[in-house]
CSV table of C-alpha atoms in Angstrom, one decimal:
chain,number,residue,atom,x,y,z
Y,916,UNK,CA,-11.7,-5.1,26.1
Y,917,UNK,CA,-12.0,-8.3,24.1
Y,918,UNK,CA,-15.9,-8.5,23.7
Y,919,UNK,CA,-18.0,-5.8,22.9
Y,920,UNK,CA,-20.9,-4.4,25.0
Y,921,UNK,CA,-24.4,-6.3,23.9
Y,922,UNK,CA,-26.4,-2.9,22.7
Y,923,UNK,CA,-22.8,-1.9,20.8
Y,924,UNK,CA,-22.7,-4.6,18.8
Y,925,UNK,CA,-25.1,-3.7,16.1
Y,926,UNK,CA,-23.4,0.3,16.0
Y,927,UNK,CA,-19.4,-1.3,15.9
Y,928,UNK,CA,-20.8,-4.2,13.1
Y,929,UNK,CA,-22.0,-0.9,11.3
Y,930,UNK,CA,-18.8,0.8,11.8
Y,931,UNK,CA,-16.7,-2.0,10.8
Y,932,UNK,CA,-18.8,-3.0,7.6
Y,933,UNK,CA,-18.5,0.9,6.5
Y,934,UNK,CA,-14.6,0.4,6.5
Y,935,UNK,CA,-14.6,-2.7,4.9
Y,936,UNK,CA,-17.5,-1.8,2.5
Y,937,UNK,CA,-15.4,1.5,1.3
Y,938,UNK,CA,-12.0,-0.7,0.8
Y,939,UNK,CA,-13.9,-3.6,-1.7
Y,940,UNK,CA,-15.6,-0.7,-3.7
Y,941,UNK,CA,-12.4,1.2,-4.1
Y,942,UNK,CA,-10.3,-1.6,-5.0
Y,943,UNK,CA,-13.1,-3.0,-7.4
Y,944,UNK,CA,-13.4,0.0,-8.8
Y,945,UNK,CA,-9.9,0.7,-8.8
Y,946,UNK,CA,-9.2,-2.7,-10.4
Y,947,UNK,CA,-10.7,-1.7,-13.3
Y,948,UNK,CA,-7.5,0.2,-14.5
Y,949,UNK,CA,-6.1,-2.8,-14.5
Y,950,UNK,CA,-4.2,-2.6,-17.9
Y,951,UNK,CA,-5.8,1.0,-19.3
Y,952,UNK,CA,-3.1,2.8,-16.7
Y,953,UNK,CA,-1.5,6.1,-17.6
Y,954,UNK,CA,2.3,4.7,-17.9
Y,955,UNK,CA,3.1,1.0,-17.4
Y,956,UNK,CA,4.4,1.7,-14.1
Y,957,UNK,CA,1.8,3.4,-12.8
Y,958,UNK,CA,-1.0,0.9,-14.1
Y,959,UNK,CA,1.0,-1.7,-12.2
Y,960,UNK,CA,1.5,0.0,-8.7
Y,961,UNK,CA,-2.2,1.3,-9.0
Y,962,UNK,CA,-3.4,-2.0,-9.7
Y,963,UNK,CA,-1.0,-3.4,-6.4
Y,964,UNK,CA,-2.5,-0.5,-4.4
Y,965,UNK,CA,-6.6,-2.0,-5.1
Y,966,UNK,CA,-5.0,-5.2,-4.2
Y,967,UNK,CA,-3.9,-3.5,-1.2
Y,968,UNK,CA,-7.6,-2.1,-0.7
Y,969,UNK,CA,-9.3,-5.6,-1.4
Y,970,UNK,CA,-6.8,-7.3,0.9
Y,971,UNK,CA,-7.3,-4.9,3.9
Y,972,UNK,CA,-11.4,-5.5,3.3
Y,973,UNK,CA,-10.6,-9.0,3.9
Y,974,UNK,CA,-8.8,-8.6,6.9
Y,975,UNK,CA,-12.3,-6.0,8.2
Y,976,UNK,CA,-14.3,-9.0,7.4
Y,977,UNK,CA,-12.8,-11.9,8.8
Y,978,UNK,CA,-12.7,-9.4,12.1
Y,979,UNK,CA,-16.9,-8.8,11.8
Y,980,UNK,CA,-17.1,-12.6,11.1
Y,981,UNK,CA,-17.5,-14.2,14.1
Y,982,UNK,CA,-19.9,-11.4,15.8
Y,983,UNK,CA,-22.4,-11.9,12.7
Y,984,UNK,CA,-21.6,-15.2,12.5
Y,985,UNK,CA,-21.4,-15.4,8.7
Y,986,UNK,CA,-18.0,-15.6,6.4
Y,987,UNK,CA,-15.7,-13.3,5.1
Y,988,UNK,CA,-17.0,-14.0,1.6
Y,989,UNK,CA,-20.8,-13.5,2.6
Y,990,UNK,CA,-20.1,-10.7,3.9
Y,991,UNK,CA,-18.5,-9.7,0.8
Y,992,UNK,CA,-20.9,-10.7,-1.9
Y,993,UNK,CA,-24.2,-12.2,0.2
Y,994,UNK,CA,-25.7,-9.0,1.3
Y,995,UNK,CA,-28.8,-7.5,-0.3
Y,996,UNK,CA,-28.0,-4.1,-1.3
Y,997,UNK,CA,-29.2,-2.1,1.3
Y,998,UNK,CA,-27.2,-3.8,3.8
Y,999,UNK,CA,-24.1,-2.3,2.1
Y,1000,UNK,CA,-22.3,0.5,4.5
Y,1001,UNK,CA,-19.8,2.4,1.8
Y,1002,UNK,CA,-19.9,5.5,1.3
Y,1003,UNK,CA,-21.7,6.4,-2.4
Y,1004,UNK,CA,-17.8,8.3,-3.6
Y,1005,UNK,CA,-16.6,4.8,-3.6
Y,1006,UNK,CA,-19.6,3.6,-6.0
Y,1007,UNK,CA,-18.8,6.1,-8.7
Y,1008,UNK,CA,-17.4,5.0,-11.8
Y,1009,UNK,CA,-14.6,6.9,-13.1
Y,1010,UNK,CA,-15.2,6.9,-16.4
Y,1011,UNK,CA,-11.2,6.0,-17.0
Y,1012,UNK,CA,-10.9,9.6,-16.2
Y,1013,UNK,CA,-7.5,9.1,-14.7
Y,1014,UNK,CA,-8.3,12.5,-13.2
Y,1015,UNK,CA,-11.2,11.7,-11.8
Y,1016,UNK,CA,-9.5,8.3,-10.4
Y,1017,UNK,CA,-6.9,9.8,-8.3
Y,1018,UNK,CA,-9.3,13.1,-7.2
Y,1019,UNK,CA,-11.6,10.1,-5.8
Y,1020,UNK,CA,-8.6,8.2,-4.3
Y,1021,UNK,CA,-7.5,11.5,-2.9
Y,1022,UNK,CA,-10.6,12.0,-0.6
Y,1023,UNK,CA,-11.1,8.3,-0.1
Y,1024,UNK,CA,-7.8,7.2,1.1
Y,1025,UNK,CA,-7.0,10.5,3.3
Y,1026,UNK,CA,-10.8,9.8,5.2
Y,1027,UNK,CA,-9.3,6.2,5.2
Y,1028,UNK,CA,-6.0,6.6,6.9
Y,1029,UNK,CA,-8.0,9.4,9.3
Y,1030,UNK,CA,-10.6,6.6,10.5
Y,1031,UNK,CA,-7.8,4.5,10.5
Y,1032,UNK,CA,-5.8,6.2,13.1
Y,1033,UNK,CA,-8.7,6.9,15.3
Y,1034,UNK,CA,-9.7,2.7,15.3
Y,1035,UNK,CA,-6.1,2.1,16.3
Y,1036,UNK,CA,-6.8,3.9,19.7
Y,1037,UNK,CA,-10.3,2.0,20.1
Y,1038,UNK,CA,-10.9,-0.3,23.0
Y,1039,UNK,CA,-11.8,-3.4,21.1
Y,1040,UNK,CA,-8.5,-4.6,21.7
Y,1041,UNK,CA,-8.7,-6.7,18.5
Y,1042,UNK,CA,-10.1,-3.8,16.5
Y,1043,UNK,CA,-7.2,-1.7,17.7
Y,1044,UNK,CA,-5.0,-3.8,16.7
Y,1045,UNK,CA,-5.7,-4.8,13.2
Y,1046,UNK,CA,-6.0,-0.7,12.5
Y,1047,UNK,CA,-3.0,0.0,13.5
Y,1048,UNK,CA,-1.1,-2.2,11.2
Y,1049,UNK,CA,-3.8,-1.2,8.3
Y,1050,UNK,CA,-3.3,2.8,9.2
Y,1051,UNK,CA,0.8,2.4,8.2
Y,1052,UNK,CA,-0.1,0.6,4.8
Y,1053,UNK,CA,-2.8,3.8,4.4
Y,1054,UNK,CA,-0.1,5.8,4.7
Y,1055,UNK,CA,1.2,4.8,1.8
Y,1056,UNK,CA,-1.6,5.2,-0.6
Y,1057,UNK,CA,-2.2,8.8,0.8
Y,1058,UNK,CA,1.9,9.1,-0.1
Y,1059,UNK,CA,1.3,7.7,-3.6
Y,1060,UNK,CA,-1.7,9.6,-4.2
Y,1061,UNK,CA,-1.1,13.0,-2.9
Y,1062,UNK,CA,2.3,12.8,-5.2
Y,1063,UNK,CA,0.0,12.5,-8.2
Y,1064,UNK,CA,-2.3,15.6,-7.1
Y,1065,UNK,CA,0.9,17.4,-7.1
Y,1066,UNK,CA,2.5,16.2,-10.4
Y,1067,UNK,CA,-1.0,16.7,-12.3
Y,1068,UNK,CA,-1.3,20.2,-10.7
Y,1069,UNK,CA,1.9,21.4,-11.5
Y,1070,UNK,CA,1.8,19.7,-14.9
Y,1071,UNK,CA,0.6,21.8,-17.8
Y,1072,UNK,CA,-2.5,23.5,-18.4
Y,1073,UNK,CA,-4.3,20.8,-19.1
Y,1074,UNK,CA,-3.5,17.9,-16.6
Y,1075,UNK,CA,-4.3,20.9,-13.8
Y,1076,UNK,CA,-7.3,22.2,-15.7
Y,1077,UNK,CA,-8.6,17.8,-15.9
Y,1078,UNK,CA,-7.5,17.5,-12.1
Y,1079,UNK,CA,-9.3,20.8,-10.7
Y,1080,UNK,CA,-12.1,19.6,-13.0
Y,1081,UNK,CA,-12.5,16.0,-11.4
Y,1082,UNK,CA,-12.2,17.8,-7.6
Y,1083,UNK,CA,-14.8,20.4,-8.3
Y,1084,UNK,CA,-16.9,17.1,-9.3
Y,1085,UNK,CA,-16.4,15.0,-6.1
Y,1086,UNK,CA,-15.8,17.8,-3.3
Y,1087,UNK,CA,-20.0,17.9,-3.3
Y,1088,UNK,CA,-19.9,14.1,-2.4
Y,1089,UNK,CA,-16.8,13.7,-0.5
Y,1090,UNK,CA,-17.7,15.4,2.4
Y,1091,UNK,CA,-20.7,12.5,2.7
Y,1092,UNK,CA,-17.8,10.1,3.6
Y,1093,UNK,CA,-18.4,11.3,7.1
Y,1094,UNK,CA,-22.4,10.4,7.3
Y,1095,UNK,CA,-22.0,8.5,10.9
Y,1096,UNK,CA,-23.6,4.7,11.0
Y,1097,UNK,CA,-27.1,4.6,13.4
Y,1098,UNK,CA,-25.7,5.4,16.8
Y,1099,UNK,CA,-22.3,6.0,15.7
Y,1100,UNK,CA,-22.1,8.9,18.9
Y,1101,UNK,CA,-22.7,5.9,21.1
Y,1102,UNK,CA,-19.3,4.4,20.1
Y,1103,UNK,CA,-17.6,7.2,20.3
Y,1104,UNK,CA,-18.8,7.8,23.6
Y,1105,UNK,CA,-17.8,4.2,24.6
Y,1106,UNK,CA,-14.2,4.7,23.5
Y,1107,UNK,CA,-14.9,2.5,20.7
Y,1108,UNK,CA,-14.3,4.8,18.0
Y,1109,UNK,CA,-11.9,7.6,20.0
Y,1110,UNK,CA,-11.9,11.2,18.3
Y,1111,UNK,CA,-9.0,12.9,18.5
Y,1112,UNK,CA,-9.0,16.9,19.8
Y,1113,UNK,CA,-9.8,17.8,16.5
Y,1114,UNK,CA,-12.3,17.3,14.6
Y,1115,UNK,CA,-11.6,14.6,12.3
Y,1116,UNK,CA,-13.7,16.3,9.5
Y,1117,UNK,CA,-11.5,19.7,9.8
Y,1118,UNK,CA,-8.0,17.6,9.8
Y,1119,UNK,CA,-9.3,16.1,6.6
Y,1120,UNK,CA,-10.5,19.2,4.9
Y,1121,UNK,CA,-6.9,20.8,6.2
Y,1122,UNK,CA,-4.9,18.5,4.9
Y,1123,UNK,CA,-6.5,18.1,1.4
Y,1124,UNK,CA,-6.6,21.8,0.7
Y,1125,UNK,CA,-2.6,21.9,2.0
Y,1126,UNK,CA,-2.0,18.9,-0.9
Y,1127,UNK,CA,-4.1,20.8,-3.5
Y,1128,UNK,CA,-2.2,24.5,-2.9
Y,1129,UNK,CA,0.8,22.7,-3.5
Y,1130,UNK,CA,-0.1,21.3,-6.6
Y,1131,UNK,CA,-2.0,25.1,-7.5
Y,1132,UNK,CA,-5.7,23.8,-7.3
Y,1133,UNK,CA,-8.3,25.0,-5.1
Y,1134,UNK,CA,-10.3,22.9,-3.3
Y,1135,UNK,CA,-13.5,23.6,-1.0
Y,1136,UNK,CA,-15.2,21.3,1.0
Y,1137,UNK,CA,-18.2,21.8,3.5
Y,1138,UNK,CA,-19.0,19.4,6.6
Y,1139,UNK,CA,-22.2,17.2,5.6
Y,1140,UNK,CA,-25.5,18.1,6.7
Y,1141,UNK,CA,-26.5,16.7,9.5
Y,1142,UNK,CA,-29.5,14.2,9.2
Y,1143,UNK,CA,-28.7,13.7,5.1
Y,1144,UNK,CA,-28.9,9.9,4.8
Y,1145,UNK,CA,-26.1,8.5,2.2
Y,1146,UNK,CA,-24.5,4.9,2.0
Y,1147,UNK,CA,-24.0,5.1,5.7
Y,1148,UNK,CA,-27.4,4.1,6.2
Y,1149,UNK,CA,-28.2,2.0,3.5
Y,1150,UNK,CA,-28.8,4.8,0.8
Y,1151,UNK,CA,-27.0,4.0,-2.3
Y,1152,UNK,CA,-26.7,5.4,-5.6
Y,1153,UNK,CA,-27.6,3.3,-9.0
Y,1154,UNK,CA,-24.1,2.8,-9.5
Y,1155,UNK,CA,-23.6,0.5,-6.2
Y,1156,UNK,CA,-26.5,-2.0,-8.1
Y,1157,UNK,CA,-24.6,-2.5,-11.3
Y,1158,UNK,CA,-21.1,-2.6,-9.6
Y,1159,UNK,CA,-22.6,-5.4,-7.2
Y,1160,UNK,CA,-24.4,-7.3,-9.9
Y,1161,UNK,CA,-20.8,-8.1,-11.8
Y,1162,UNK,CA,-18.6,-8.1,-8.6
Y,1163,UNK,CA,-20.9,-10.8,-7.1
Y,1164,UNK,CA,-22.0,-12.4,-10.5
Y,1165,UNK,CA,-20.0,-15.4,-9.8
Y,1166,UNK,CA,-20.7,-15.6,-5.9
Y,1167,UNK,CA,-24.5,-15.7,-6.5
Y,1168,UNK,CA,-24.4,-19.1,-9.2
Y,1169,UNK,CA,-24.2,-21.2,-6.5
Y,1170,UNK,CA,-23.1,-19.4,-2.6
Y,1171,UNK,CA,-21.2,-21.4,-0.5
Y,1172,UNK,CA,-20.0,-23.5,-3.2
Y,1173,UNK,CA,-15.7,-23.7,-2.9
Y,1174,UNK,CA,-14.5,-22.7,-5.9
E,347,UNK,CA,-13.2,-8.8,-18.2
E,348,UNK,CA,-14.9,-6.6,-16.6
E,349,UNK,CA,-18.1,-4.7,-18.1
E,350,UNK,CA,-17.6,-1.2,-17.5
E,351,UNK,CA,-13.8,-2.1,-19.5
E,352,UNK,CA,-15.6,-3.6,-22.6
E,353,UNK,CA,-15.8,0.0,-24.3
E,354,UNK,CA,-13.8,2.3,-22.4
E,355,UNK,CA,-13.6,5.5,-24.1
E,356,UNK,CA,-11.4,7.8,-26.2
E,357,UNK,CA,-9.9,10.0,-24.6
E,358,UNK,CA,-11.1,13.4,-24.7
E,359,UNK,CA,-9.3,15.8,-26.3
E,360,UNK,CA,-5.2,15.3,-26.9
E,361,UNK,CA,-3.1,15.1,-24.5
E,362,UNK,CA,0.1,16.8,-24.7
E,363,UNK,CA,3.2,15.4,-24.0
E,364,UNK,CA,6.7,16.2,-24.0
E,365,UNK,CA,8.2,14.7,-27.7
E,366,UNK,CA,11.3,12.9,-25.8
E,367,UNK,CA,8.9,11.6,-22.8
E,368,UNK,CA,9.6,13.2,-19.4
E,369,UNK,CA,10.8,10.0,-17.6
E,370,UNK,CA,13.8,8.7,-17.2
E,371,UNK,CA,15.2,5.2,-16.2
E,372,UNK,CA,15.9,4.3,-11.7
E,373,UNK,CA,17.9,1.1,-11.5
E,374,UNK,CA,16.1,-0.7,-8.4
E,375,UNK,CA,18.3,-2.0,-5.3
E,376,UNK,CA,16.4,-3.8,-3.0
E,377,UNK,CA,17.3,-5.2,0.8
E,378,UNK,CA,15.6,-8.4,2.1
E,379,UNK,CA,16.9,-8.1,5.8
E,380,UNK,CA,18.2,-5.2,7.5
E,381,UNK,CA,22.0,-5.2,7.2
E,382,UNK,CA,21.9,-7.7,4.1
E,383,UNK,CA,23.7,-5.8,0.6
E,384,UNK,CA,20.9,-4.3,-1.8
E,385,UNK,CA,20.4,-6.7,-4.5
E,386,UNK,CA,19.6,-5.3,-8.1
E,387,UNK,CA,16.1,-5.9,-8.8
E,388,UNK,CA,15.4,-4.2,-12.5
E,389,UNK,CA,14.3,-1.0,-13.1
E,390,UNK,CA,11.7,1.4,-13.8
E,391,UNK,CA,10.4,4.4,-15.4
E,392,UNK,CA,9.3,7.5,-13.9
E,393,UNK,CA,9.6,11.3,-13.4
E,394,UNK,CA,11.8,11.9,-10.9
E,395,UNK,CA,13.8,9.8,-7.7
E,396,UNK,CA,10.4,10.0,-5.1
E,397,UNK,CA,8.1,8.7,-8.3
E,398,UNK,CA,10.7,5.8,-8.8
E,399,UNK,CA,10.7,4.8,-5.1
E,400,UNK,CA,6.3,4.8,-5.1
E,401,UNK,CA,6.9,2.9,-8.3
E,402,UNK,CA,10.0,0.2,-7.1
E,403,UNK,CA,7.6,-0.1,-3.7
E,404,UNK,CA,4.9,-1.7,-5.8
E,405,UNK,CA,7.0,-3.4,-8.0
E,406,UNK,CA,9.9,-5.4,-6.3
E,407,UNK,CA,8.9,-4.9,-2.6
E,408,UNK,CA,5.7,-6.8,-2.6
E,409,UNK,CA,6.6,-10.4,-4.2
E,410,UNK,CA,9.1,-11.3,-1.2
E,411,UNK,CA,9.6,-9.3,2.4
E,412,UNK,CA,11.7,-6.1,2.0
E,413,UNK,CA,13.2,-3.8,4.2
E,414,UNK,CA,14.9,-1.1,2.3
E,415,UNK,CA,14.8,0.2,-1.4
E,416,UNK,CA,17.4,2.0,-3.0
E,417,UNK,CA,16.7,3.9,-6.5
E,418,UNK,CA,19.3,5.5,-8.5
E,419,UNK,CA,19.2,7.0,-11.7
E,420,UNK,CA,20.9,4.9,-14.8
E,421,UNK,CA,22.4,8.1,-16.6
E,422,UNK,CA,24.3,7.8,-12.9
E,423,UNK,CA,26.0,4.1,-13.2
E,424,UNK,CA,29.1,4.2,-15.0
E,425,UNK,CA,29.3,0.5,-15.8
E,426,UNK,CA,32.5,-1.6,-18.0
E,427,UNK,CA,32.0,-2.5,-21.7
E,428,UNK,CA,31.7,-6.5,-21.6
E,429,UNK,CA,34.0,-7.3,-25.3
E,430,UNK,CA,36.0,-3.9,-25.0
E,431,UNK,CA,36.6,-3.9,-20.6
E,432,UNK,CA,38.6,-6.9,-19.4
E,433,UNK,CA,37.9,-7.4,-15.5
E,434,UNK,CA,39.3,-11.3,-14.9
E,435,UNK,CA,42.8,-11.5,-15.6
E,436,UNK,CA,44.4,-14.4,-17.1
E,437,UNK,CA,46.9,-15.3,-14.9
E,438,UNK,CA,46.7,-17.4,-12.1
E,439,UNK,CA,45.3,-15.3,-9.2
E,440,UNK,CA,44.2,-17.7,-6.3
E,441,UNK,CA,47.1,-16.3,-4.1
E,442,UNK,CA,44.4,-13.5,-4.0
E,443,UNK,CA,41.9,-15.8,-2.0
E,444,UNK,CA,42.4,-15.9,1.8
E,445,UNK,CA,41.2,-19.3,1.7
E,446,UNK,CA,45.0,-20.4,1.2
E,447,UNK,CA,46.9,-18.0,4.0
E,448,UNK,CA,44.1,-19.6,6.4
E,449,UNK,CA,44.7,-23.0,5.7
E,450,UNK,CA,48.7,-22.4,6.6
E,451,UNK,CA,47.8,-19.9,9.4
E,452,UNK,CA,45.9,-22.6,11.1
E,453,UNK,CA,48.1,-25.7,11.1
E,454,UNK,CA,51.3,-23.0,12.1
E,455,UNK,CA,48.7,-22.0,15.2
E,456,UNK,CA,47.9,-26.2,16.2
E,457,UNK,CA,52.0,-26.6,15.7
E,458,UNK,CA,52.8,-24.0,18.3
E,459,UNK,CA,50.1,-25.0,20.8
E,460,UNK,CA,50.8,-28.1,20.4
E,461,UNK,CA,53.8,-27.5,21.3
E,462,UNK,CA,52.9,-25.5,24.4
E,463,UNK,CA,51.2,-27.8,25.4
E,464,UNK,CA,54.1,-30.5,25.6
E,465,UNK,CA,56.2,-27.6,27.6
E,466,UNK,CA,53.4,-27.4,29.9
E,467,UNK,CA,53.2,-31.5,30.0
E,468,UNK,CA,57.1,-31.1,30.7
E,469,UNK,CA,57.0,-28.7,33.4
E,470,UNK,CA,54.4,-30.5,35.3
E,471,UNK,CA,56.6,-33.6,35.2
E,472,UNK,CA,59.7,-32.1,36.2
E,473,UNK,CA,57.3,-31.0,39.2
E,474,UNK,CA,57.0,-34.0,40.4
E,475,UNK,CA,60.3,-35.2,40.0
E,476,UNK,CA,61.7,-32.0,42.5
């Protein structure tokens, strides 16, 4: 189908904006190493990867653009805090623990590419589309980041000792990537947002702990619980606040304005 | 510059590291169509050939549209010595270049059907004549 059923609009613009919302906060966040990378090369693919991230948000955006009926840009930076749909991971500062960047990346971009894969089978013909072409660049990131997982777990002592630190810090989080926008069943339902056989929370937790034995870390993760309201629904943490206030900084001196 | 980057902080603890670094030098090939030759890009550092490939994906494969990347470590090129290694000879070598045999090749070819033709000319005449 090519237009969306009147009461699934509001659910799919959810959906859509928690995809997008994720990417931007990743790649702003990500952006950050910018320069303060581990080893030249890496700082320069990393930073091409959250160019990758902001890039694909873009592409989520200008696709929500004409059912809200606003720009890819005020979507971006005009939207009062609560109406922000990412997932609170993606708000965390990292502290330039490169640890803690990749662990983050390592949930983030796996849930990513899962979501992905599933929006490339939805009915929204021009959703489908779009995600399937964004699901093979995911693929890439998972590649780049589950190399690093391995590397720093089979590293020495210490790069698997900073590593297992940074996962035993996100794996209470993670998990929350999951939280399902207000009447997310409906979409799913609707063929909007197809699962697949299994349950996409049990193929992510699989293949994550198959990337972390590899590299000699242990890993546990536990579903969400159900009803616990996160970014999903508007919930964010004090991060999101300060993170929006700079991203947007130059957005909010005068909207609308072409720079 | 971002906020957050004004005072990022020391690093905790020290990090060890091999003394003679653990990475070692890919030379880059990349292919801009699919049955084009790989064109040498530049290279880059990293830990082993799947690291250098992540790493030559980033770097050379995103400025233009690429097919195909090639990585190969330098320690592997055997390359000439530019003052010690003479490659161009001094002597005139352009009977090497095809360019010349195709030239001759071509007007021996219009000669001979040329002259098949006037046989052919011939034979219809002589047709006529019986």
């Amino acid at each position: 189908m090519d237009n969306l059923p009147e009461n699934l609009k509001q659910p799919m613009i959810d959906l859509l904006l928690a995809v997008a919302d994720d990417k931007l906060m990743l790649g702003h966040r990500n952006s950050d190493w910018t320069g303060l990378g581990p080893i030249l090369e890496e700082d320069i693919a990393f930073s091409s990867l959250a160019q990758d991230e902001i890039a694909h948000a873009q592409v989520i955006y200008e696709l929500l653009s004409p059912l809200v009926d606003k720009t890819a840009d005020e979507l971006a930076y005009g939207r009062s805090i609560d109406q922000y749909r990412c997932a609170q991971i993606v708000e965390l500062p990292d502290g330039f623990d490169w640890a803690v960047a990749i662990a983050r990346q390592f949930f983030c971009d796996h849930f990513d590419r899962l979501r992905l894969r599933a929006l490339s089978h939805s009915s929204y013909k021009p959703l489908a589309d779009v995600a399937s072409r964004l699901a093979a660049e995911e693929q890439v990131h998972v590649d780049h980041v589950d190399a690093w997982i391995v590397r720093l777990g089979k590293g020495n002592t210490d790069s698997k000792q900073r590593l297992q630190t940074a996962l035993d810090q996100l794996s209470p989080i993670a998990p929350m990537l999951f939280e399902p926008v207000d009447h997310e069943a409906e979409l799913i339902t609707a063929g909007l947002y197809p699962q697949a056989e299994t349950d996409m929370f049990h193929a992510w937790r699989d293949v994550l702990q198959h990337v972390a034995h590899e590299g000699g870390l242990a890993l546990e993760l536990s579903p969400p619980n159900a009803g616990a309201q996160g970014g999903r629904r508007g919930h964010h943490s004090e991060h999101l606040k300060s993170l929006l206030d700079e991203m947007c900084e130059v957005y909010r001196l005068e909207p609308g304005v072409a720079w | 510059m971002s906020k957050i980057r004004e005072h990022p902080p020391d690093a905790n603890g020290e990090m060890t590291s091999p003394k003679e670094g653990d990475l070692e030098a890919f030379a880059v090939f990349v292919q801009l169509q699919r049955g084009d030759p790989h064109i040498y890009a530049g290279c880059v550092d990293a830990a082993d050939a799947k690291m250098a490939l992540q790493f030559a994906r980033e770097h050379y494969g995103q400025d233009q549209p690429c097919v195909n990347i090639w990585v190969v470590p330098k320690q592997a090129i055997a390359a000439t010595e530019y003052d010690k290694d003479l490659i161009w000879r001094y002597t005139d070598q352009t009977y090497r270049l095809a360019r010349g045999y195709a030239k001759g090749v071509r007007e021996k070819w219009e000669k001979i059907r040329a002259k098949n033709d006037l046989d052919d000319y011939e034979k219809e005449d002589l047709k006529e004549m019986f």
